[in-house]
Amino acid sequence: MKSHSLTFRAGAGALRSIRENGFDISSVGTIAGASGGAKWLVLSQLDRAILGNLVPRMKNPVHLIGSSIGSWRFACYAQKDPVAAIERLEYAYLEQTYSEKPDIHEITAKSREILEHVLGKTGVDEILSNPLFRMHVMAVRSKHVTATENRGLLAASLITAAALNAVSRKSLGLFFERALFFDKRDVPPFFDLLGFPIQRIEMSAANLADAVIATGSIPLVLTGVRDIAGAAPGVYRDGGVIDYHLDLPHSDRERMTLFPHFYERIVPGWFDKKLKWRRPHPGNVDRTILISPSAEFVAKLPNAKIPDRSDFAKYTPKERVIAWRSCVAACEQLADEFNEVLESDQLAARLKPLW
């Protein structure tokens, strides 16, 4: 059997529709982007393929919903020259350097520096006026002690949240509320979310950069973003805490969601990584197409793994850059296979159920 570099999985509705009627690119109404930090590098070539070959054939409006690095990628997608923006993000992300023992403030400052490089002088305005894309950002607003930057107290609160989450995912609502920063031009299919307390904030030039920084602000790694313009007072953190891989309604009924992802599995929340039984609600992903590197492909990457945040400790800065650049180069294979599958109309034959 031929080895593939990509796997294609779909929710029940998307699977049935594509097998019966084929795949119509103009049916894509949402592109989803998960949390994952450095893992995004395995998708950077796939992002280029999507932007170059699919986006020109998409039908307005297309919602972009991301948490953490997913939102950073989409801040590139929605700029006037998205491939150039992806290239800026990739370069800045690869080349980031720190002192020998960086503290939370140094890492936060570097995050701001990278985003400023990615957005440039006109990026915010281009995102807010993009004729095709409607960019939305999912962050969380910290409640009670989870709003502190005292490492001991914050760590203790996160341990408590993780323990209660293992019993009930809904318990996260005691510690955090969803903060959906949305493009007001079109209401997204995930606007009326249930299950957790939620605050909805109109995206604007005054808060877009802060929203993107906030959704990538991993507790204990970066400082939270305080008092974002247009939002309720408080500290805003990584959207992946609740929506790690976006367990929320991805699509309108008549459209589909494209979900380029690091893994074949969708993990609902940050604290669910080791809870193998916890899956997204089937209705949320019914019309979702999940695209991810195959296990065979990952086995051929440097150290047989996708880049992740632990690489900063495992490698010297020079070694890390070499490993990450090798990964990005190898991932051209993913883009090539993706283009081939779509151009030769193989998607229906390659699709498997999400589970």
mmCIF file of C-alpha atoms in Angstrom:
data_model
loop_
_atom_site.group_PDB
_atom_site.id
_atom_site.type_symbol
_atom_site.label_atom_id
_atom_site.label_comp_id
_atom_site.label_asym_id
_atom_site.label_seq_id
_atom_site.Cartn_x
_atom_site.Cartn_y
_atom_site.Cartn_z
ATOM 1 C CA MET A 1 0.000 0.000 0.000
ATOM 2 C CA LYS A 2 1.297 3.437 -0.952
ATOM 3 C CA SER A 3 2.459 5.554 1.964
ATOM 4 C CA HIS A 4 0.835 8.976 2.238
ATOM 5 C CA SER A 5 2.180 12.141 3.804
ATOM 6 C CA LEU A 6 -1.283 13.474 4.647
ATOM 7 C CA THR A 7 -4.396 12.076 6.253
ATOM 8 C CA PHE A 8 -7.858 13.393 5.439
ATOM 9 C CA ARG A 9 -10.687 12.876 7.914
ATOM 10 C CA ALA A 10 -14.179 14.312 8.036
ATOM 11 C CA GLY A 11 -17.250 14.584 10.206
ATOM 12 C CA ALA A 12 -20.249 12.520 9.204
ATOM 13 C CA GLY A 13 -22.013 15.253 7.245
ATOM 14 C CA ALA A 14 -18.943 16.305 5.275
ATOM 15 C CA LEU A 15 -17.974 12.699 4.615
ATOM 16 C CA ARG A 16 -21.402 11.857 3.229
ATOM 17 C CA SER A 17 -21.631 15.033 1.136
ATOM 18 C CA ILE A 18 -18.200 14.695 -0.456
ATOM 19 C CA ARG A 19 -18.624 11.006 -1.230
ATOM 20 C CA GLU A 20 -21.992 11.646 -2.851
ATOM 21 C CA ASN A 21 -21.408 14.992 -4.570
ATOM 22 C CA GLY A 22 -17.658 15.618 -4.619
ATOM 23 C CA PHE A 23 -15.840 18.522 -3.011
ATOM 24 C CA ASP A 24 -16.799 22.059 -3.993
ATOM 25 C CA ILE A 25 -14.186 24.534 -2.758
ATOM 26 C CA SER A 26 -16.772 27.325 -2.723
ATOM 27 C CA SER A 27 -18.638 25.355 -0.030
ATOM 28 C CA VAL A 28 -15.912 26.148 2.513
ATOM 29 C CA GLY A 29 -17.313 28.711 4.917
ATOM 30 C CA THR A 30 -14.847 28.361 7.809
ATOM 31 C CA ILE A 31 -11.147 27.666 8.228
ATOM 32 C CA ALA A 32 -10.179 26.566 11.733
ATOM 33 C CA GLY A 33 -6.794 26.864 13.418
ATOM 34 C CA ALA A 34 -5.860 25.123 16.668
ATOM 35 C CA SER A 35 -3.529 26.045 19.514
ATOM 36 C CA GLY A 36 -0.119 24.442 19.346
ATOM 37 C CA GLY A 37 2.754 26.921 19.422
ATOM 38 C CA ALA A 38 5.726 25.727 17.389
ATOM 39 C CA LYS A 39 3.677 22.837 16.006
ATOM 40 C CA TRP A 40 2.355 25.308 13.428
ATOM 41 C CA LEU A 41 5.638 25.006 11.511
ATOM 42 C CA VAL A 42 4.509 21.634 10.184
ATOM 43 C CA LEU A 43 1.595 23.486 8.530
ATOM 44 C CA SER A 44 3.390 26.513 7.083
ATOM 45 C CA GLN A 45 3.819 24.939 3.635
ATOM 46 C CA LEU A 46 0.237 23.657 3.694
ATOM 47 C CA ASP A 47 -0.911 27.192 4.536
ATOM 48 C CA ARG A 48 0.852 28.418 1.404
ATOM 49 C CA ALA A 49 -0.921 25.767 -0.697
ATOM 50 C CA ILE A 50 -4.321 26.699 0.723
ATOM 51 C CA LEU A 51 -3.705 30.402 0.156
ATOM 52 C CA GLY A 52 -2.409 29.879 -3.362
ATOM 53 C CA ASN A 53 -4.777 27.249 -4.722
ATOM 54 C CA LEU A 54 -7.983 27.226 -2.666
ATOM 55 C CA VAL A 55 -8.562 30.737 -1.414
ATOM 56 C CA PRO A 56 -8.976 32.291 -4.892
ATOM 57 C CA ARG A 57 -11.911 29.896 -5.462
ATOM 58 C CA MET A 58 -13.640 30.470 -2.115
ATOM 59 C CA LYS A 59 -16.920 32.314 -1.749
ATOM 60 C CA ASN A 60 -17.415 35.296 0.554
ATOM 61 C CA PRO A 61 -17.605 35.275 3.542
ATOM 62 C CA VAL A 62 -15.159 32.732 4.938
ATOM 63 C CA HIS A 63 -14.797 32.766 8.730
ATOM 64 C CA LEU A 64 -11.357 32.275 10.270
ATOM 65 C CA ILE A 65 -11.549 30.981 13.837
ATOM 66 C CA GLY A 66 -8.393 30.349 15.787
ATOM 67 C CA SER A 67 -7.008 30.066 19.270
ATOM 68 C CA SER A 68 -3.375 30.741 20.108
ATOM 69 C CA ILE A 69 -1.089 30.108 17.098
ATOM 70 C CA GLY A 70 -4.147 29.439 14.948
ATOM 71 C CA SER A 71 -5.047 33.117 15.274
ATOM 72 C CA TRP A 72 -1.488 34.137 14.469
ATOM 73 C CA ARG A 73 -1.674 32.158 11.219
ATOM 74 C CA PHE A 74 -5.000 33.742 10.361
ATOM 75 C CA ALA A 75 -3.627 37.211 11.038
ATOM 76 C CA CYS A 76 -1.463 36.329 8.031
ATOM 77 C CA TYR A 77 -4.271 34.783 5.953
ATOM 78 C CA ALA A 78 -6.353 37.962 6.125
ATOM 79 C CA GLN A 79 -3.647 40.377 5.016
ATOM 80 C CA LYS A 80 -3.480 41.668 1.445
ATOM 81 C CA ASP A 81 -0.436 39.514 0.665
ATOM 82 C CA PRO A 82 -1.014 36.504 2.925
ATOM 83 C CA VAL A 83 1.888 34.402 1.655
ATOM 84 C CA ALA A 84 4.338 37.211 2.376
ATOM 85 C CA ALA A 85 2.809 37.495 5.871
ATOM 86 C CA ILE A 86 3.205 33.733 6.446
ATOM 87 C CA GLU A 87 6.826 34.066 5.355
ATOM 88 C CA ARG A 88 7.372 36.889 7.856
ATOM 89 C CA LEU A 89 5.810 34.835 10.654
ATOM 90 C CA GLU A 90 7.848 31.780 9.731
ATOM 91 C CA TYR A 91 11.120 33.698 9.613
ATOM 92 C CA ALA A 92 10.524 35.560 12.873
ATOM 93 C CA TYR A 93 9.339 32.414 14.634
ATOM 94 C CA LEU A 94 12.330 30.378 13.469
ATOM 95 C CA GLU A 95 14.871 33.036 14.348
ATOM 96 C CA GLN A 96 13.546 34.057 17.782
ATOM 97 C CA THR A 97 16.315 34.106 20.376
ATOM 98 C CA TYR A 98 16.406 34.665 24.124
ATOM 99 C CA SER A 99 18.835 35.065 26.978
ATOM 100 C CA GLU A 100 20.073 31.904 28.682
ATOM 101 C CA LYS A 101 17.213 31.914 31.211
ATOM 102 C CA PRO A 102 14.430 34.126 29.840
ATOM 103 C CA ASP A 103 11.701 35.176 32.240
ATOM 104 C CA ILE A 104 8.020 35.621 31.494
ATOM 105 C CA HIS A 105 8.503 39.301 30.634
ATOM 106 C CA GLU A 106 11.258 38.659 28.084
ATOM 107 C CA ILE A 107 9.161 35.994 26.337
ATOM 108 C CA THR A 108 6.131 38.289 26.300
ATOM 109 C CA ALA A 109 8.156 41.146 24.820
ATOM 110 C CA LYS A 110 9.483 38.841 22.097
ATOM 111 C CA SER A 111 5.929 37.771 21.278
ATOM 112 C CA ARG A 112 4.948 41.420 20.782
ATOM 113 C CA GLU A 113 8.012 42.010 18.635
ATOM 114 C CA ILE A 114 7.182 39.065 16.354
ATOM 115 C CA LEU A 115 3.560 40.171 15.918
ATOM 116 C CA GLU A 116 4.610 43.725 15.075
ATOM 117 C CA HIS A 117 6.898 42.294 12.379
ATOM 118 C CA VAL A 118 4.082 40.127 11.005
ATOM 119 C CA LEU A 119 1.459 42.892 10.922
ATOM 120 C CA GLY A 120 3.698 45.714 9.737
ATOM 121 C CA LYS A 121 2.136 49.149 9.379
ATOM 122 C CA THR A 122 -0.968 48.130 7.410
ATOM 123 C CA GLY A 123 -1.775 44.579 8.513
ATOM 124 C CA VAL A 124 -4.484 45.462 11.033
ATOM 125 C CA ASP A 125 -6.431 47.574 8.536
ATOM 126 C CA GLU A 126 -6.045 44.917 5.843
ATOM 127 C CA ILE A 127 -7.430 42.233 8.169
ATOM 128 C CA LEU A 128 -10.437 44.309 9.192
ATOM 129 C CA SER A 129 -11.300 45.170 5.580
ATOM 130 C CA ASN A 130 -10.502 41.846 3.917
ATOM 131 C CA PRO A 131 -13.187 41.215 1.274
ATOM 132 C CA LEU A 132 -13.221 37.410 1.721
ATOM 133 C CA PHE A 133 -12.133 36.615 5.258
ATOM 134 C CA ARG A 134 -13.761 37.426 8.574
ATOM 135 C CA MET A 135 -11.139 36.864 11.266
ATOM 136 C CA HIS A 136 -12.293 35.885 14.764
ATOM 137 C CA VAL A 137 -10.090 35.222 17.794
ATOM 138 C CA MET A 138 -10.893 32.992 20.760
ATOM 139 C CA ALA A 139 -9.194 33.927 24.033
ATOM 140 C CA VAL A 140 -10.180 33.481 27.676
ATOM 141 C CA ARG A 141 -10.703 35.984 30.459
ATOM 142 C CA SER A 142 -9.234 34.779 33.733
ATOM 143 C CA LYS A 143 -11.450 34.657 36.810
ATOM 144 C CA HIS A 144 -10.457 35.033 40.453
ATOM 145 C CA VAL A 145 -6.962 33.742 41.271
ATOM 146 C CA THR A 146 -6.259 32.663 37.670
ATOM 147 C CA ALA A 147 -5.847 36.386 36.915
ATOM 148 C CA THR A 148 -2.735 36.625 39.103
ATOM 149 C CA GLU A 149 0.834 36.578 37.774
ATOM 150 C CA ASN A 150 2.144 35.175 41.055
ATOM 151 C CA ARG A 151 3.637 31.925 39.806
ATOM 152 C CA GLY A 152 2.807 29.864 42.880
ATOM 153 C CA LEU A 153 -0.810 30.967 43.073
ATOM 154 C CA LEU A 154 -1.353 30.711 39.317
ATOM 155 C CA ALA A 155 0.206 27.236 39.182
ATOM 156 C CA ALA A 156 -1.975 26.074 42.077
ATOM 157 C CA SER A 157 -5.110 27.411 40.402
ATOM 158 C CA LEU A 158 -4.217 25.672 37.128
ATOM 159 C CA ILE A 159 -3.635 22.367 38.923
ATOM 160 C CA THR A 160 -7.034 22.718 40.563
ATOM 161 C CA ALA A 161 -8.659 23.547 37.217
ATOM 162 C CA ALA A 162 -7.002 20.518 35.603
ATOM 163 C CA ALA A 163 -8.195 18.188 38.361
ATOM 164 C CA LEU A 164 -11.794 19.389 38.159
ATOM 165 C CA ASN A 165 -11.683 19.324 34.363
ATOM 166 C CA ALA A 166 -10.882 15.615 34.482
ATOM 167 C CA VAL A 167 -14.236 15.126 36.179
ATOM 168 C CA SER A 168 -16.219 17.664 34.135
ATOM 169 C CA ARG A 169 -15.058 19.908 31.310
ATOM 170 C CA LYS A 170 -17.751 22.420 32.245
ATOM 171 C CA SER A 171 -15.889 23.117 35.501
ATOM 172 C CA LEU A 172 -13.442 25.273 33.526
ATOM 173 C CA GLY A 173 -16.166 27.901 33.559
ATOM 174 C CA LEU A 174 -15.394 28.429 37.253
ATOM 175 C CA PHE A 175 -11.909 29.630 36.330
ATOM 176 C CA PHE A 176 -12.214 31.182 32.850
ATOM 177 C CA GLU A 177 -14.751 32.672 30.483
ATOM 178 C CA ARG A 178 -14.542 32.531 26.729
ATOM 179 C CA ALA A 179 -13.690 35.817 25.046
ATOM 180 C CA LEU A 180 -14.698 35.812 21.379
ATOM 181 C CA PHE A 181 -13.269 38.744 19.441
ATOM 182 C CA PHE A 182 -15.350 38.800 16.261
ATOM 183 C CA ASP A 183 -15.573 40.591 12.933
ATOM 184 C CA LYS A 184 -18.930 42.360 13.093
ATOM 185 C CA ARG A 185 -19.456 42.332 9.316
ATOM 186 C CA ASP A 186 -20.861 38.776 9.425
ATOM 187 C CA VAL A 187 -22.066 36.781 12.414
ATOM 188 C CA PRO A 188 -20.017 33.544 12.595
ATOM 189 C CA PRO A 189 -21.630 30.117 13.103
ATOM 190 C CA PHE A 190 -20.013 29.894 16.550
ATOM 191 C CA PHE A 191 -21.348 33.233 17.800
ATOM 192 C CA ASP A 192 -24.012 31.757 20.109
ATOM 193 C CA LEU A 193 -21.755 29.329 21.926
ATOM 194 C CA LEU A 194 -23.075 27.326 24.849
ATOM 195 C CA GLY A 195 -21.373 25.409 27.640
ATOM 196 C CA PHE A 196 -19.190 28.146 29.141
ATOM 197 C CA PRO A 197 -19.601 31.775 30.147
ATOM 198 C CA ILE A 198 -18.781 33.909 27.110
ATOM 199 C CA GLN A 199 -18.015 37.529 26.340
ATOM 200 C CA ARG A 200 -18.324 38.766 22.745
ATOM 201 C CA ILE A 201 -16.137 41.702 21.735
ATOM 202 C CA GLU A 202 -16.157 43.472 18.370
ATOM 203 C CA MET A 203 -12.757 43.315 16.716
ATOM 204 C CA SER A 204 -11.282 46.741 16.003
ATOM 205 C CA ALA A 205 -8.032 48.466 15.195
ATOM 206 C CA ALA A 206 -7.765 49.240 18.912
ATOM 207 C CA ASN A 207 -7.877 45.629 20.091
ATOM 208 C CA LEU A 208 -6.876 43.279 17.258
ATOM 209 C CA ALA A 209 -3.179 43.038 18.160
ATOM 210 C CA ASP A 210 -3.943 42.637 21.868
ATOM 211 C CA ALA A 211 -6.481 39.890 21.086
ATOM 212 C CA VAL A 212 -3.888 37.965 19.052
ATOM 213 C CA ILE A 213 -1.279 38.370 21.782
ATOM 214 C CA ALA A 214 -3.776 37.321 24.444
ATOM 215 C CA THR A 215 -4.862 34.150 22.703
ATOM 216 C CA GLY A 216 -1.237 33.030 22.569
ATOM 217 C CA SER A 217 -0.443 33.988 26.175
ATOM 218 C CA ILE A 218 0.169 30.595 27.753
ATOM 219 C CA PRO A 219 -0.249 30.820 31.538
ATOM 220 C CA LEU A 220 3.116 30.730 33.371
ATOM 221 C CA VAL A 221 4.968 31.250 30.052
ATOM 222 C CA LEU A 222 3.710 34.697 28.996
ATOM 223 C CA THR A 223 1.967 37.389 30.991
ATOM 224 C CA GLY A 224 -1.743 37.820 30.385
ATOM 225 C CA VAL A 225 -3.006 40.874 28.531
ATOM 226 C CA ARG A 226 -4.824 43.247 30.850
ATOM 227 C CA ASP A 227 -7.869 45.403 30.042
ATOM 228 C CA ILE A 228 -8.169 44.977 26.277
ATOM 229 C CA ALA A 229 -10.000 47.819 24.509
ATOM 230 C CA GLY A 230 -13.708 47.126 24.147
ATOM 231 C CA ALA A 231 -13.616 44.121 26.464
ATOM 232 C CA ALA A 232 -14.544 43.787 30.129
ATOM 233 C CA PRO A 233 -11.715 44.724 32.507
ATOM 234 C CA GLY A 234 -9.491 41.798 33.435
ATOM 235 C CA VAL A 235 -6.643 39.535 32.342
ATOM 236 C CA TYR A 236 -6.905 37.686 29.024
ATOM 237 C CA ARG A 237 -4.981 34.506 28.283
ATOM 238 C CA ASP A 238 -4.515 31.628 25.847
ATOM 239 C CA GLY A 239 -7.768 30.659 24.141
ATOM 240 C CA GLY A 240 -6.557 27.079 24.074
ATOM 241 C CA VAL A 241 -7.288 26.744 27.794
ATOM 242 C CA ILE A 242 -10.911 26.053 26.842
ATOM 243 C CA ASP A 243 -10.706 25.797 23.035
ATOM 244 C CA TYR A 244 -7.424 23.986 22.432
ATOM 245 C CA HIS A 245 -8.599 22.393 19.186
ATOM 246 C CA LEU A 246 -11.870 24.313 18.928
ATOM 247 C CA ASP A 247 -14.693 22.110 20.182
ATOM 248 C CA LEU A 248 -17.331 24.541 18.961
ATOM 249 C CA PRO A 249 -19.751 24.682 16.000
ATOM 250 C CA HIS A 250 -17.411 25.093 13.048
ATOM 251 C CA SER A 251 -19.813 25.549 10.136
ATOM 252 C CA ASP A 252 -23.179 26.725 8.979
ATOM 253 C CA ARG A 253 -25.283 23.772 7.829
ATOM 254 C CA GLU A 254 -24.907 24.540 4.135
ATOM 255 C CA ARG A 255 -21.131 25.079 4.251
ATOM 256 C CA MET A 256 -18.025 23.197 5.359
ATOM 257 C CA THR A 257 -14.949 23.781 7.484
ATOM 258 C CA LEU A 258 -11.365 23.220 6.428
ATOM 259 C CA PHE A 259 -9.191 22.349 9.423
ATOM 260 C CA PRO A 260 -5.433 22.027 8.695
ATOM 261 C CA HIS A 261 -4.186 20.418 11.883
ATOM 262 C CA PHE A 262 -1.069 18.949 13.485
ATOM 263 C CA TYR A 263 -2.805 15.738 14.565
ATOM 264 C CA GLU A 264 -5.514 13.316 13.455
ATOM 265 C CA ARG A 265 -7.259 13.866 16.791
ATOM 266 C CA ILE A 266 -9.171 16.925 17.997
ATOM 267 C CA VAL A 267 -8.538 17.604 21.704
ATOM 268 C CA PRO A 268 -11.243 19.900 23.139
ATOM 269 C CA GLY A 269 -9.279 21.772 25.841
ATOM 270 C CA TRP A 270 -5.728 22.388 27.028
ATOM 271 C CA PHE A 271 -6.238 20.148 30.063
ATOM 272 C CA ASP A 272 -7.636 17.296 27.927
ATOM 273 C CA LYS A 273 -4.349 16.314 26.270
ATOM 274 C CA LYS A 274 -4.041 13.112 28.298
ATOM 275 C CA LEU A 275 -7.775 12.421 28.509
ATOM 276 C CA LYS A 276 -8.029 10.115 25.514
ATOM 277 C CA TRP A 277 -11.752 9.597 26.000
ATOM 278 C CA ARG A 278 -12.596 13.282 25.642
ATOM 279 C CA ARG A 279 -13.717 14.157 22.135
ATOM 280 C CA PRO A 280 -15.467 17.116 20.519
ATOM 281 C CA HIS A 281 -19.238 17.058 20.237
ATOM 282 C CA PRO A 282 -20.065 15.281 16.925
ATOM 283 C CA GLY A 283 -22.403 18.098 15.898
ATOM 284 C CA ASN A 284 -19.582 20.636 16.161
ATOM 285 C CA VAL A 285 -17.447 18.818 13.592
ATOM 286 C CA ASP A 286 -20.189 17.307 11.431
ATOM 287 C CA ARG A 287 -19.119 19.285 8.354
ATOM 288 C CA THR A 288 -15.409 19.552 9.156
ATOM 289 C CA ILE A 289 -12.580 18.272 6.956
ATOM 290 C CA LEU A 290 -9.456 17.622 9.050
ATOM 291 C CA ILE A 291 -6.127 17.560 7.208
ATOM 292 C CA SER A 292 -3.010 16.464 9.085
ATOM 293 C CA PRO A 293 0.463 14.959 8.593
ATOM 294 C CA SER A 294 0.449 11.173 8.628
ATOM 295 C CA ALA A 295 2.341 9.175 11.258
ATOM 296 C CA GLU A 296 4.625 7.909 8.481
ATOM 297 C CA PHE A 297 5.513 11.455 7.486
ATOM 298 C CA VAL A 298 6.153 12.610 11.068
ATOM 299 C CA ALA A 299 8.463 9.621 11.604
ATOM 300 C CA LYS A 300 10.751 11.061 8.900
ATOM 301 C CA LEU A 301 11.032 14.520 10.461
ATOM 302 C CA PRO A 302 14.078 15.524 12.554
ATOM 303 C CA ASN A 303 13.956 13.437 15.748
ATOM 304 C CA ALA A 304 10.729 11.896 14.381
ATOM 305 C CA LYS A 305 8.576 14.635 15.865
ATOM 306 C CA ILE A 306 6.680 17.803 15.084
ATOM 307 C CA PRO A 307 8.361 20.930 16.527
ATOM 308 C CA ASP A 308 7.062 22.005 19.910
ATOM 309 C CA ARG A 309 7.846 24.371 22.767
ATOM 310 C CA SER A 310 10.069 21.808 24.526
ATOM 311 C CA ASP A 311 12.620 22.236 21.712
ATOM 312 C CA PHE A 312 13.787 25.486 23.318
ATOM 313 C CA ALA A 313 15.113 23.407 26.231
ATOM 314 C CA LYS A 314 16.216 20.334 24.256
ATOM 315 C CA TYR A 315 18.351 22.128 21.674
ATOM 316 C CA THR A 316 20.899 24.888 21.578
ATOM 317 C CA PRO A 317 19.509 27.878 19.663
ATOM 318 C CA LYS A 318 21.529 26.895 16.577
ATOM 319 C CA GLU A 319 20.395 23.257 16.757
ATOM 320 C CA ARG A 320 16.772 24.285 17.158
ATOM 321 C CA VAL A 321 16.829 26.555 14.102
ATOM 322 C CA ILE A 322 18.447 23.799 12.015
ATOM 323 C CA ALA A 323 15.857 21.221 13.129
ATOM 324 C CA TRP A 324 12.933 23.580 12.563
ATOM 325 C CA ARG A 325 14.179 24.670 9.150
ATOM 326 C CA SER A 326 14.600 21.023 8.144
ATOM 327 C CA CYS A 327 11.011 20.384 9.214
ATOM 328 C CA VAL A 328 9.665 23.320 7.200
ATOM 329 C CA ALA A 329 11.581 22.190 4.117
ATOM 330 C CA ALA A 330 10.341 18.612 4.466
ATOM 331 C CA CYS A 331 6.763 19.869 4.705
ATOM 332 C CA GLU A 332 6.799 21.015 1.088
ATOM 333 C CA GLN A 333 5.833 17.375 0.530
ATOM 334 C CA LEU A 334 2.576 18.009 2.400
ATOM 335 C CA ALA A 335 1.727 20.960 0.180
ATOM 336 C CA ASP A 336 2.518 18.987 -2.971
ATOM 337 C CA GLU A 337 0.340 16.073 -1.929
ATOM 338 C CA PHE A 338 -2.499 18.375 -0.888
ATOM 339 C CA ASN A 339 -2.478 20.070 -4.287
ATOM 340 C CA GLU A 340 -2.343 16.724 -6.062
ATOM 341 C CA VAL A 341 -5.298 15.309 -4.107
ATOM 342 C CA LEU A 342 -7.476 18.296 -4.943
ATOM 343 C CA GLU A 343 -6.398 18.706 -8.559
ATOM 344 C CA SER A 344 -6.953 14.998 -9.311
ATOM 345 C CA ASP A 345 -10.250 14.915 -7.378
ATOM 346 C CA GLN A 346 -9.021 12.231 -4.949
ATOM 347 C CA LEU A 347 -10.440 13.747 -1.774
ATOM 348 C CA ALA A 348 -13.537 11.533 -1.619
ATOM 349 C CA ALA A 349 -11.390 8.407 -1.982
ATOM 350 C CA ARG A 350 -8.892 9.542 0.667
ATOM 351 C CA LEU A 351 -11.421 10.660 3.298
ATOM 352 C CA LYS A 352 -11.836 8.653 6.494
ATOM 353 C CA PRO A 353 -14.263 9.245 9.371
ATOM 354 C CA LEU A 354 -13.023 11.491 12.184
ATOM 355 C CA TRP A 355 -13.396 8.497 14.497
#
